[in-house]
């Protein structure tokens, strides 16, 4: 998986940065714009159930939609609003 290439293909609004990191139980994908942010936790179970390609497409599509609509504002000392994708 080449995340920068996938992000470039997705067509995020200018100034949107996408990062990812692993935490217990899954992988977090974060979209940030100045003073704004949103993240999705993709659980290990969801990745195993649906496969890497489909879940990455879903996550990046949802992040792009959120970025286009306007990410939630970040207040000092707060973390990003988070959604979680779980396996059924």
mmCIF file as gemmi writes it, N, C-alpha and C atoms, coordinates in Angstrom:
data_model
loop_
_atom_site.group_PDB
_atom_site.id
_atom_site.type_symbol
_atom_site.label_atom_id
_atom_site.label_alt_id
_atom_site.label_comp_id
_atom_site.label_asym_id
_atom_site.label_entity_id
_atom_site.label_seq_id
_atom_site.pdbx_PDB_ins_code
_atom_site.Cartn_x
_atom_site.Cartn_y
_atom_site.Cartn_z
_atom_site.occupancy
_atom_site.B_iso_or_equiv
_atom_site.pdbx_formal_charge
_atom_site.auth_seq_id
_atom_site.auth_asym_id
_atom_site.pdbx_PDB_model_num
ATOM 1 N N . UNK Axp A 1 ? 0.845 -1.177 0 1 0 ? 1 A 1
ATOM 2 C CA . UNK Axp A 1 ? 0 0 0 1 0 ? 1 A 1
ATOM 3 C C . UNK Axp A 1 ? 0.889 1.238 0 1 0 ? 1 A 1
ATOM 4 N N . UNK Axp A 2 ? 0.687 2.125 -0.931 1 0 ? 2 A 1
ATOM 5 C CA . UNK Axp A 2 ? 1.412 3.393 -1.007 1 0 ? 2 A 1
ATOM 6 C C . UNK Axp A 2 ? 0.424 4.495 -0.643 1 0 ? 2 A 1
ATOM 7 N N . UNK Axp A 3 ? 0.361 4.813 0.66 1 0 ? 3 A 1
ATOM 8 C CA . UNK Axp A 3 ? -0.638 5.761 1.141 1 0 ? 3 A 1
ATOM 9 C C . UNK Axp A 3 ? -0.545 7.122 0.461 1 0 ? 3 A 1
ATOM 10 N N . UNK Axp A 4 ? 0.635 7.726 0.309 1 0 ? 4 A 1
ATOM 11 C CA . UNK Axp A 4 ? 0.673 9.032 -0.36 1 0 ? 4 A 1
ATOM 12 C C . UNK Axp A 4 ? 0.079 9.002 -1.776 1 0 ? 4 A 1
ATOM 13 N N . UNK Axp A 5 ? 0.31 7.914 -2.489 1 0 ? 5 A 1
ATOM 14 C CA . UNK Axp A 5 ? -0.252 7.799 -3.838 1 0 ? 5 A 1
ATOM 15 C C . UNK Axp A 5 ? -1.774 7.677 -3.784 1 0 ? 5 A 1
ATOM 16 N N . UNK Axp A 6 ? -2.277 6.869 -2.861 1 0 ? 6 A 1
ATOM 17 C CA . UNK Axp A 6 ? -3.73 6.717 -2.711 1 0 ? 6 A 1
ATOM 18 C C . UNK Axp A 6 ? -4.381 8.039 -2.315 1 0 ? 6 A 1
ATOM 19 N N . UNK Axp A 7 ? -3.744 8.776 -1.407 1 0 ? 7 A 1
ATOM 20 C CA . UNK Axp A 7 ? -4.27 10.063 -0.976 1 0 ? 7 A 1
ATOM 21 C C . UNK Axp A 7 ? -4.291 11.038 -2.151 1 0 ? 7 A 1
ATOM 22 N N . UNK Axp A 8 ? -3.226 11.056 -2.943 1 0 ? 8 A 1
ATOM 23 C CA . UNK Axp A 8 ? -3.166 11.954 -4.1 1 0 ? 8 A 1
ATOM 24 C C . UNK Axp A 8 ? -4.279 11.633 -5.096 1 0 ? 8 A 1
ATOM 25 N N . UNK Axp A 9 ? -4.57 10.37 -5.284 1 0 ? 9 A 1
ATOM 26 C CA . UNK Axp A 9 ? -5.624 9.968 -6.226 1 0 ? 9 A 1
ATOM 27 C C . UNK Axp A 9 ? -7.019 10.322 -5.713 1 0 ? 9 A 1
ATOM 28 N N . UNK Axp A 10 ? -7.174 10.384 -4.408 1 0 ? 10 A 1
ATOM 29 C CA . UNK Axp A 10 ? -8.494 10.621 -3.814 1 0 ? 10 A 1
ATOM 30 C C . UNK Axp A 10 ? -8.992 12.045 -4.04 1 0 ? 10 A 1
ATOM 31 N N . UNK Axp A 11 ? -8.097 13 -4.252 1 0 ? 11 A 1
ATOM 32 C CA . UNK Axp A 11 ? -8.522 14.364 -4.558 1 0 ? 11 A 1
ATOM 33 C C . UNK Axp A 11 ? -8.98 15.158 -3.345 1 0 ? 11 A 1
ATOM 34 N N . UNK Axp A 12 ? -8.205 15.139 -2.296 1 0 ? 12 A 1
ATOM 35 C CA . UNK Axp A 12 ? -8.539 15.917 -1.106 1 0 ? 12 A 1
ATOM 36 C C . UNK Axp A 12 ? -8.444 17.409 -1.39 1 0 ? 12 A 1
ATOM 37 N N . UNK Axp A 13 ? -9.225 18.22 -0.668 1 0 ? 13 A 1
ATOM 38 C CA . UNK Axp A 13 ? -9.129 19.672 -0.834 1 0 ? 13 A 1
ATOM 39 C C . UNK Axp A 13 ? -7.708 20.162 -0.505 1 0 ? 13 A 1
ATOM 40 N N . UNK Axp A 14 ? -7.269 21.226 -1.157 1 0 ? 14 A 1
ATOM 41 C CA . UNK Axp A 14 ? -5.936 21.768 -0.877 1 0 ? 14 A 1
ATOM 42 C C . UNK Axp A 14 ? -5.78 22.08 0.615 1 0 ? 14 A 1
ATOM 43 N N . UNK Axp A 15 ? -4.591 21.822 1.136 1 0 ? 15 A 1
ATOM 44 C CA . UNK Axp A 15 ? -4.3 22.108 2.532 1 0 ? 15 A 1
ATOM 45 C C . UNK Axp A 15 ? -4.681 21.009 3.504 1 0 ? 15 A 1
ATOM 46 N N . UNK Axp A 16 ? -5.271 19.92 3.002 1 0 ? 16 A 1
ATOM 47 C CA . UNK Axp A 16 ? -5.646 18.793 3.854 1 0 ? 16 A 1
ATOM 48 C C . UNK Axp A 16 ? -4.463 17.836 3.948 1 0 ? 16 A 1
ATOM 49 N N . UNK Axp A 17 ? -4.083 17.489 5.15 1 0 ? 17 A 1
ATOM 50 C CA . UNK Axp A 17 ? -3.006 16.528 5.371 1 0 ? 17 A 1
ATOM 51 C C . UNK Axp A 17 ? -3.588 15.245 5.939 1 0 ? 17 A 1
ATOM 52 N N . UNK Axp A 18 ? -3.134 14.121 5.406 1 0 ? 18 A 1
ATOM 53 C CA . UNK Axp A 18 ? -3.582 12.808 5.855 1 0 ? 18 A 1
ATOM 54 C C . UNK Axp A 18 ? -2.395 12.097 6.492 1 0 ? 18 A 1
ATOM 55 N N . UNK Axp A 19 ? -2.593 11.626 7.704 1 0 ? 19 A 1
ATOM 56 C CA . UNK Axp A 19 ? -1.567 10.838 8.386 1 0 ? 19 A 1
ATOM 57 C C . UNK Axp A 19 ? -2.214 9.57 8.914 1 0 ? 19 A 1
ATOM 58 N N . UNK Axp A 20 ? -1.377 8.608 9.242 1 0 ? 20 A 1
ATOM 59 C CA . UNK Axp A 20 ? -1.877 7.355 9.79 1 0 ? 20 A 1
ATOM 60 C C . UNK Axp A 20 ? -0.906 6.853 10.847 1 0 ? 20 A 1
ATOM 61 N N . UNK Axp A 21 ? -1.455 6.157 11.822 1 0 ? 21 A 1
ATOM 62 C CA . UNK Axp A 21 ? -0.637 5.519 12.842 1 0 ? 21 A 1
ATOM 63 C C . UNK Axp A 21 ? -1.4 4.332 13.406 1 0 ? 21 A 1
ATOM 64 N N . UNK Axp A 22 ? -0.647 3.419 13.983 1 0 ? 22 A 1
ATOM 65 C CA . UNK Axp A 22 ? -1.226 2.208 14.554 1 0 ? 22 A 1
ATOM 66 C C . UNK Axp A 22 ? -1.41 2.397 16.051 1 0 ? 22 A 1
ATOM 67 N N . UNK Axp A 23 ? -2.503 1.885 16.549 1 0 ? 23 A 1
ATOM 68 C CA . UNK Axp A 23 ? -2.727 1.844 17.99 1 0 ? 23 A 1
ATOM 69 C C . UNK Axp A 23 ? -3.339 0.487 18.304 1 0 ? 23 A 1
ATOM 70 N N . UNK Axp A 24 ? -3.379 0.098 19.562 1 0 ? 24 A 1
ATOM 71 C CA . UNK Axp A 24 ? -3.93 -1.227 19.89 1 0 ? 24 A 1
ATOM 72 C C . UNK Axp A 24 ? -5.329 -1.411 19.292 1 0 ? 24 A 1
ATOM 73 N N . UNK Axp A 25 ? -5.485 -2.476 18.55 1 0 ? 25 A 1
ATOM 74 C CA . UNK Axp A 25 ? -6.787 -2.804 17.981 1 0 ? 25 A 1
ATOM 75 C C . UNK Axp A 25 ? -7.04 -2.275 16.593 1 0 ? 25 A 1
ATOM 76 N N . UNK Axp A 26 ? -6.125 -1.476 16.033 1 0 ? 26 A 1
ATOM 77 C CA . UNK Axp A 26 ? -6.365 -0.991 14.685 1 0 ? 26 A 1
ATOM 78 C C . UNK Axp A 26 ? -5.42 0.088 14.229 1 0 ? 26 A 1
ATOM 79 N N . UNK Axp A 27 ? -5.845 0.77 13.188 1 0 ? 27 A 1
ATOM 80 C CA . UNK Axp A 27 ? -5.05 1.803 12.556 1 0 ? 27 A 1
ATOM 81 C C . UNK Axp A 27 ? -5.895 3.07 12.438 1 0 ? 27 A 1
ATOM 82 N N . UNK Axp A 28 ? -5.31 4.198 12.791 1 0 ? 28 A 1
ATOM 83 C CA . UNK Axp A 28 ? -6.012 5.475 12.762 1 0 ? 28 A 1
ATOM 84 C C . UNK Axp A 28 ? -5.578 6.255 11.52 1 0 ? 28 A 1
ATOM 85 N N . UNK Axp A 29 ? -6.559 6.799 10.814 1 0 ? 29 A 1
ATOM 86 C CA . UNK Axp A 29 ? -6.318 7.671 9.663 1 0 ? 29 A 1
ATOM 87 C C . UNK Axp A 29 ? -6.844 9.047 10.05 1 0 ? 29 A 1
ATOM 88 N N . UNK Axp A 30 ? -5.998 10.059 9.967 1 0 ? 30 A 1
ATOM 89 C CA . UNK Axp A 30 ? -6.355 11.399 10.429 1 0 ? 30 A 1
ATOM 90 C C . UNK Axp A 30 ? -6.262 12.4 9.281 1 0 ? 30 A 1
ATOM 91 N N . UNK Axp A 31 ? -7.304 13.211 9.139 1 0 ? 31 A 1
ATOM 92 C CA . UNK Axp A 31 ? -7.315 14.329 8.19 1 0 ? 31 A 1
ATOM 93 C C . UNK Axp A 31 ? -7.278 15.611 9.006 1 0 ? 31 A 1
ATOM 94 N N . UNK Axp A 32 ? -6.349 16.502 8.674 1 0 ? 32 A 1
ATOM 95 C CA . UNK Axp A 32 ? -6.28 17.785 9.376 1 0 ? 32 A 1
ATOM 96 C C . UNK Axp A 32 ? -6.157 18.917 8.372 1 0 ? 32 A 1
ATOM 97 N N . UNK Axp A 33 ? -6.756 20.022 8.754 1 0 ? 33 A 1
ATOM 98 C CA . UNK Axp A 33 ? -6.631 21.3 8.073 1 0 ? 33 A 1
ATOM 99 C C . UNK Axp A 33 ? -6.321 22.295 9.185 1 0 ? 33 A 1
ATOM 100 N N . UNK Axp A 34 ? -5.825 23.464 8.879 1 0 ? 34 A 1
ATOM 101 C CA . UNK Axp A 34 ? -5.495 24.409 9.952 1 0 ? 34 A 1
ATOM 102 C C . UNK Axp A 34 ? -6.648 24.591 10.944 1 0 ? 34 A 1
ATOM 103 N N . UNK Axp A 35 ? -6.412 24.206 12.208 1 0 ? 35 A 1
ATOM 104 C CA . UNK Axp A 35 ? -7.404 24.368 13.26 1 0 ? 35 A 1
ATOM 105 C C . UNK Axp A 35 ? -8.551 23.382 13.229 1 0 ? 35 A 1
ATOM 106 N N . UNK Axp A 36 ? -8.479 22.36 12.364 1 0 ? 36 A 1
ATOM 107 C CA . UNK Axp A 36 ? -9.58 21.405 12.197 1 0 ? 36 A 1
ATOM 108 C C . UNK Axp A 36 ? -9.021 19.995 12.071 1 0 ? 36 A 1
ATOM 109 N N . UNK Axp A 37 ? -9.828 19.007 12.449 1 0 ? 37 A 1
ATOM 110 C CA . UNK Axp A 37 ? -9.364 17.634 12.326 1 0 ? 37 A 1
ATOM 111 C C . UNK Axp A 37 ? -10.464 16.611 12.504 1 0 ? 37 A 1
ATOM 112 N N . UNK Axp A 38 ? -10.233 15.435 11.92 1 0 ? 38 A 1
ATOM 113 C CA . UNK Axp A 38 ? -11.176 14.321 11.964 1 0 ? 38 A 1
ATOM 114 C C . UNK Axp A 38 ? -10.368 13.053 11.757 1 0 ? 38 A 1
ATOM 115 N N . UNK Axp A 39 ? -10.739 11.983 12.449 1 0 ? 39 A 1
ATOM 116 C CA . UNK Axp A 39 ? -10.013 10.734 12.257 1 0 ? 39 A 1
ATOM 117 C C . UNK Axp A 39 ? -10.949 9.54 12.278 1 0 ? 39 A 1
ATOM 118 N N . UNK Axp A 40 ? -10.474 8.489 11.635 1 0 ? 40 A 1
ATOM 119 C CA . UNK Axp A 40 ? -11.201 7.225 11.573 1 0 ? 40 A 1
ATOM 120 C C . UNK Axp A 40 ? -10.293 6.126 12.097 1 0 ? 40 A 1
ATOM 121 N N . UNK Axp A 41 ? -10.835 5.308 12.983 1 0 ? 41 A 1
ATOM 122 C CA . UNK Axp A 41 ? -10.132 4.124 13.463 1 0 ? 41 A 1
ATOM 123 C C . UNK Axp A 41 ? -10.64 2.939 12.665 1 0 ? 41 A 1
ATOM 124 N N . UNK Axp A 42 ? -9.756 2.305 11.956 1 0 ? 42 A 1
ATOM 125 C CA . UNK Axp A 42 ? -10.07 1.1 11.2 1 0 ? 42 A 1
ATOM 126 C C . UNK Axp A 42 ? -9.618 -0.071 12.053 1 0 ? 42 A 1
ATOM 127 N N . UNK Axp A 43 ? -10.56 -0.819 12.602 1 0 ? 43 A 1
ATOM 128 C CA . UNK Axp A 43 ? -10.198 -1.905 13.501 1 0 ? 43 A 1
ATOM 129 C C . UNK Axp A 43 ? -9.543 -3.05 12.72 1 0 ? 43 A 1
ATOM 130 N N . UNK Axp A 44 ? -8.742 -3.818 13.441 1 0 ? 44 A 1
ATOM 131 C CA . UNK Axp A 44 ? -8.101 -4.985 12.826 1 0 ? 44 A 1
ATOM 132 C C . UNK Axp A 44 ? -9.156 -5.957 12.302 1 0 ? 44 A 1
ATOM 133 N N . UNK Axp A 45 ? -10.26 -6.089 13.026 1 0 ? 45 A 1
ATOM 134 C CA . UNK Axp A 45 ? -11.326 -7.003 12.604 1 0 ? 45 A 1
ATOM 135 C C . UNK Axp A 45 ? -11.952 -6.563 11.284 1 0 ? 45 A 1
ATOM 136 N N . UNK Axp A 46 ? -12.161 -5.261 11.122 1 0 ? 46 A 1
ATOM 137 C CA . UNK Axp A 46 ? -12.734 -4.761 9.865 1 0 ? 46 A 1
ATOM 138 C C . UNK Axp A 46 ? -11.77 -5.016 8.712 1 0 ? 46 A 1
ATOM 139 N N . UNK Axp A 47 ? -10.481 -4.779 8.932 1 0 ? 47 A 1
ATOM 140 C CA . UNK Axp A 47 ? -9.487 -5.009 7.883 1 0 ? 47 A 1
ATOM 141 C C . UNK Axp A 47 ? -9.469 -6.484 7.476 1 0 ? 47 A 1
ATOM 142 N N . UNK Axp A 48 ? -9.543 -7.387 8.445 1 0 ? 48 A 1
ATOM 143 C CA . UNK Axp A 48 ? -9.54 -8.82 8.139 1 0 ? 48 A 1
ATOM 144 C C . UNK Axp A 48 ? -10.823 -9.242 7.439 1 0 ? 48 A 1
ATOM 145 N N . UNK Axp A 49 ? -11.935 -8.679 7.866 1 0 ? 49 A 1
ATOM 146 C CA . UNK Axp A 49 ? -13.224 -9.086 7.313 1 0 ? 49 A 1
ATOM 147 C C . UNK Axp A 49 ? -13.409 -8.607 5.87 1 0 ? 49 A 1
ATOM 148 N N . UNK Axp A 50 ? -13.049 -7.36 5.597 1 0 ? 50 A 1
ATOM 149 C CA . UNK Axp A 50 ? -13.348 -6.773 4.294 1 0 ? 50 A 1
ATOM 150 C C . UNK Axp A 50 ? -12.144 -6.685 3.365 1 0 ? 50 A 1
ATOM 151 N N . UNK Axp A 51 ? -10.945 -6.835 3.893 1 0 ? 51 A 1
ATOM 152 C CA . UNK Axp A 51 ? -9.741 -6.75 3.07 1 0 ? 51 A 1
ATOM 153 C C . UNK Axp A 51 ? -9.177 -5.341 3.028 1 0 ? 51 A 1
ATOM 154 N N . UNK Axp A 52 ? -7.871 -5.267 2.787 1 0 ? 52 A 1
ATOM 155 C CA . UNK Axp A 52 ? -7.186 -3.981 2.84 1 0 ? 52 A 1
ATOM 156 C C . UNK Axp A 52 ? -7.679 -2.995 1.785 1 0 ? 52 A 1
ATOM 157 N N . UNK Axp A 53 ? -7.803 -3.423 0.548 1 0 ? 53 A 1
ATOM 158 C CA . UNK Axp A 53 ? -8.21 -2.512 -0.523 1 0 ? 53 A 1
ATOM 159 C C . UNK Axp A 53 ? -9.565 -1.863 -0.296 1 0 ? 53 A 1
ATOM 160 N N . UNK Axp A 54 ? -10.611 -2.656 -0.071 1 0 ? 54 A 1
ATOM 161 C CA . UNK Axp A 54 ? -11.933 -2.062 0.145 1 0 ? 54 A 1
ATOM 162 C C . UNK Axp A 54 ? -11.999 -1.162 1.374 1 0 ? 54 A 1
ATOM 163 N N . UNK Axp A 55 ? -11.345 -1.556 2.463 1 0 ? 55 A 1
ATOM 164 C CA . UNK Axp A 55 ? -11.425 -0.727 3.666 1 0 ? 55 A 1
ATOM 165 C C . UNK Axp A 55 ? -10.662 0.576 3.5 1 0 ? 55 A 1
ATOM 166 N N . UNK Axp A 56 ? -9.515 0.538 2.827 1 0 ? 56 A 1
ATOM 167 C CA . UNK Axp A 56 ? -8.776 1.783 2.593 1 0 ? 56 A 1
ATOM 168 C C . UNK Axp A 56 ? -9.56 2.719 1.685 1 0 ? 56 A 1
ATOM 169 N N . UNK Axp A 57 ? -10.194 2.178 0.671 1 0 ? 57 A 1
ATOM 170 C CA . UNK Axp A 57 ? -11.016 3.007 -0.214 1 0 ? 57 A 1
ATOM 171 C C . UNK Axp A 57 ? -12.154 3.655 0.568 1 0 ? 57 A 1
ATOM 172 N N . UNK Axp A 58 ? -12.785 2.899 1.452 1 0 ? 58 A 1
ATOM 173 C CA . UNK Axp A 58 ? -13.878 3.422 2.26 1 0 ? 58 A 1
ATOM 174 C C . UNK Axp A 58 ? -13.387 4.509 3.215 1 0 ? 58 A 1
ATOM 175 N N . UNK Axp A 59 ? -12.277 4.253 3.896 1 0 ? 59 A 1
ATOM 176 C CA . UNK Axp A 59 ? -11.731 5.218 4.849 1 0 ? 59 A 1
ATOM 177 C C . UNK Axp A 59 ? -11.323 6.509 4.146 1 0 ? 59 A 1
ATOM 178 N N . UNK Axp A 60 ? -10.572 6.397 3.061 1 0 ? 60 A 1
ATOM 179 C CA . UNK Axp A 60 ? -10.122 7.601 2.363 1 0 ? 60 A 1
ATOM 180 C C . UNK Axp A 60 ? -11.298 8.368 1.755 1 0 ? 60 A 1
ATOM 181 N N . UNK Axp A 61 ? -12.292 7.654 1.258 1 0 ? 61 A 1
ATOM 182 C CA . UNK Axp A 61 ? -13.482 8.319 0.732 1 0 ? 61 A 1
ATOM 183 C C . UNK Axp A 61 ? -14.223 9.088 1.815 1 0 ? 61 A 1
ATOM 184 N N . UNK Axp A 62 ? -14.348 8.478 2.989 1 0 ? 62 A 1
ATOM 185 C CA . UNK Axp A 62 ? -15.032 9.16 4.104 1 0 ? 62 A 1
ATOM 186 C C . UNK Axp A 62 ? -14.232 10.371 4.584 1 0 ? 62 A 1
ATOM 187 N N . UNK Axp A 63 ? -12.914 10.247 4.66 1 0 ? 63 A 1
ATOM 188 C CA . UNK Axp A 63 ? -12.084 11.385 5.046 1 0 ? 63 A 1
ATOM 189 C C . UNK Axp A 63 ? -12.198 12.525 4.034 1 0 ? 63 A 1
ATOM 190 N N . UNK Axp A 64 ? -12.219 12.19 2.751 1 0 ? 64 A 1
ATOM 191 C CA . UNK Axp A 64 ? -12.356 13.219 1.712 1 0 ? 64 A 1
ATOM 192 C C . UNK Axp A 64 ? -13.693 13.928 1.838 1 0 ? 64 A 1
ATOM 193 N N . UNK Axp A 65 ? -14.772 13.156 2.033 1 0 ? 65 A 1
ATOM 194 C CA . UNK Axp A 65 ? -16.095 13.766 2.211 1 0 ? 65 A 1
ATOM 195 C C . UNK Axp A 65 ? -16.109 14.71 3.41 1 0 ? 65 A 1
ATOM 196 N N . UNK Axp A 66 ? -15.508 14.279 4.507 1 0 ? 66 A 1
ATOM 197 C CA . UNK Axp A 66 ? -15.455 15.125 5.703 1 0 ? 66 A 1
ATOM 198 C C . UNK Axp A 66 ? -14.648 16.389 5.441 1 0 ? 66 A 1
ATOM 199 N N . UNK Axp A 67 ? -13.538 16.252 4.726 1 0 ? 67 A 1
ATOM 200 C CA . UNK Axp A 67 ? -12.697 17.411 4.422 1 0 ? 67 A 1
ATOM 201 C C . UNK Axp A 67 ? -13.421 18.391 3.506 1 0 ? 67 A 1
ATOM 202 N N . UNK Axp A 68 ? -14.155 17.868 2.541 1 0 ? 68 A 1
ATOM 203 C CA . UNK Axp A 68 ? -14.906 18.736 1.628 1 0 ? 68 A 1
ATOM 204 C C . UNK Axp A 68 ? -16.035 19.468 2.358 1 0 ? 68 A 1
ATOM 205 N N . UNK Axp A 69 ? -16.647 18.796 3.322 1 0 ? 69 A 1
ATOM 206 C CA . UNK Axp A 69 ? -17.753 19.395 4.073 1 0 ? 69 A 1
ATOM 207 C C . UNK Axp A 69 ? -17.25 20.362 5.143 1 0 ? 69 A 1
ATOM 208 N N . UNK Axp A 70 ? -15.986 20.252 5.495 1 0 ? 70 A 1
ATOM 209 C CA . UNK Axp A 70 ? -15.404 21.083 6.555 1 0 ? 70 A 1
ATOM 210 C C . UNK Axp A 70 ? -15.183 20.251 7.804 1 0 ? 70 A 1
ATOM 211 N N . UNK Axp A 71 ? -13.942 20.006 8.127 1 0 ? 71 A 1
ATOM 212 C CA . UNK Axp A 71 ? -13.612 19.195 9.29 1 0 ? 71 A 1
ATOM 213 C C . UNK Axp A 71 ? -14.05 19.904 10.57 1 0 ? 71 A 1
ATOM 214 N N . UNK Axp A 72 ? -14.346 19.13 11.615 1 0 ? 72 A 1
ATOM 215 C CA . UNK Axp A 72 ? -14.729 19.75 12.888 1 0 ? 72 A 1
ATOM 216 C C . UNK Axp A 72 ? -13.58 20.589 13.457 1 0 ? 72 A 1
ATOM 217 N N . UNK Axp A 73 ? -13.893 21.693 14.108 1 0 ? 73 A 1
ATOM 218 C CA . UNK Axp A 73 ? -12.842 22.523 14.69 1 0 ? 73 A 1
ATOM 219 C C . UNK Axp A 73 ? -12.16 21.822 15.857 1 0 ? 73 A 1
ATOM 220 N N . UNK Axp A 74 ? -10.868 22.108 16 1 0 ? 74 A 1
ATOM 221 C CA . UNK Axp A 74 ? -10.092 21.594 17.135 1 0 ? 74 A 1
ATOM 222 C C . UNK Axp A 74 ? -9.996 22.685 18.185 1 0 ? 74 A 1
ATOM 223 N N . UNK Axp A 75 ? -10.351 22.342 19.392 1 0 ? 75 A 1
ATOM 224 C CA . UNK Axp A 75 ? -10.199 23.261 20.508 1 0 ? 75 A 1
ATOM 225 C C . UNK Axp A 75 ? -8.867 22.957 21.173 1 0 ? 75 A 1
ATOM 226 N N . UNK Axp A 76 ? -8.208 23.936 21.744 1 0 ? 76 A 1
ATOM 227 C CA . UNK Axp A 76 ? -6.93 23.681 22.415 1 0 ? 76 A 1
ATOM 228 C C . UNK Axp A 76 ? -7.038 22.545 23.43 1 0 ? 76 A 1
ATOM 229 N N . UNK Axp A 77 ? -6.108 21.609 23.345 1 0 ? 77 A 1
ATOM 230 C CA . UNK Axp A 77 ? -6.074 20.489 24.274 1 0 ? 77 A 1
ATOM 231 C C . UNK Axp A 77 ? -7.016 19.345 23.939 1 0 ? 77 A 1
ATOM 232 N N . UNK Axp A 78 ? -7.774 19.452 22.849 1 0 ? 78 A 1
ATOM 233 C CA . UNK Axp A 78 ? -8.702 18.385 22.472 1 0 ? 78 A 1
ATOM 234 C C . UNK Axp A 78 ? -8.117 17.554 21.338 1 0 ? 78 A 1
ATOM 235 N N . UNK Axp A 79 ? -8.602 16.33 21.228 1 0 ? 79 A 1
ATOM 236 C CA . UNK Axp A 79 ? -8.222 15.471 20.12 1 0 ? 79 A 1
ATOM 237 C C . UNK Axp A 79 ? -9.257 15.603 19.008 1 0 ? 79 A 1
ATOM 238 N N . UNK Axp A 80 ? -8.97 14.996 17.896 1 0 ? 80 A 1
ATOM 239 C CA . UNK Axp A 80 ? -9.889 15.016 16.761 1 0 ? 80 A 1
ATOM 240 C C . UNK Axp A 80 ? -11.152 14.217 17.066 1 0 ? 80 A 1
ATOM 241 N N . UNK Axp A 81 ? -12.248 14.618 16.447 1 0 ? 81 A 1
ATOM 242 C CA . UNK Axp A 81 ? -13.457 13.807 16.46 1 0 ? 81 A 1
ATOM 243 C C . UNK Axp A 81 ? -13.112 12.5 15.759 1 0 ? 81 A 1
ATOM 244 N N . UNK Axp A 82 ? -13.572 11.385 16.303 1 0 ? 82 A 1
ATOM 245 C CA . UNK Axp A 82 ? -13.213 10.075 15.744 1 0 ? 82 A 1
ATOM 246 C C . UNK Axp A 82 ? -14.443 9.24 15.463 1 0 ? 82 A 1
ATOM 247 N N . UNK Axp A 83 ? -14.405 8.56 14.307 1 0 ? 83 A 1
ATOM 248 C CA . UNK Axp A 83 ? -15.365 7.511 13.982 1 0 ? 83 A 1
ATOM 249 C C . UNK Axp A 83 ? -14.589 6.21 13.965 1 0 ? 83 A 1
ATOM 250 N N . UNK Axp A 84 ? -15.301 5.098 14.188 1 0 ? 84 A 1
ATOM 251 C CA . UNK Axp A 84 ? -14.671 3.786 14.205 1 0 ? 84 A 1
ATOM 252 C C . UNK Axp A 84 ? -15.367 2.868 13.219 1 0 ? 84 A 1
ATOM 253 N N . UNK Axp A 85 ? -14.568 2.177 12.391 1 0 ? 85 A 1
ATOM 254 C CA . UNK Axp A 85 ? -15.083 1.153 11.49 1 0 ? 85 A 1
ATOM 255 C C . UNK Axp A 85 ? -14.737 -0.189 12.104 1 0 ? 85 A 1
ATOM 256 N N . UNK Axp A 86 ? -15.762 -0.975 12.376 1 0 ? 86 A 1
ATOM 257 C CA . UNK Axp A 86 ? -15.564 -2.28 13.001 1 0 ? 86 A 1
ATOM 258 C C . UNK Axp A 86 ? -16.032 -3.371 12.06 1 0 ? 86 A 1
ATOM 259 N N . UNK Axp A 87 ? -15.553 -4.575 12.276 1 0 ? 87 A 1
ATOM 260 C CA . UNK Axp A 87 ? -16.052 -5.735 11.537 1 0 ? 87 A 1
ATOM 261 C C . UNK Axp A 87 ? -17.38 -6.168 12.12 1 0 ? 87 A 1
ATOM 262 N N . UNK Axp A 88 ? -18.221 -6.793 11.302 1 0 ? 88 A 1
ATOM 263 C CA . UNK Axp A 88 ? -19.535 -7.255 11.78 1 0 ? 88 A 1
ATOM 264 C C . UNK Axp A 88 ? -19.393 -8.478 12.628 1 0 ? 88 A 1
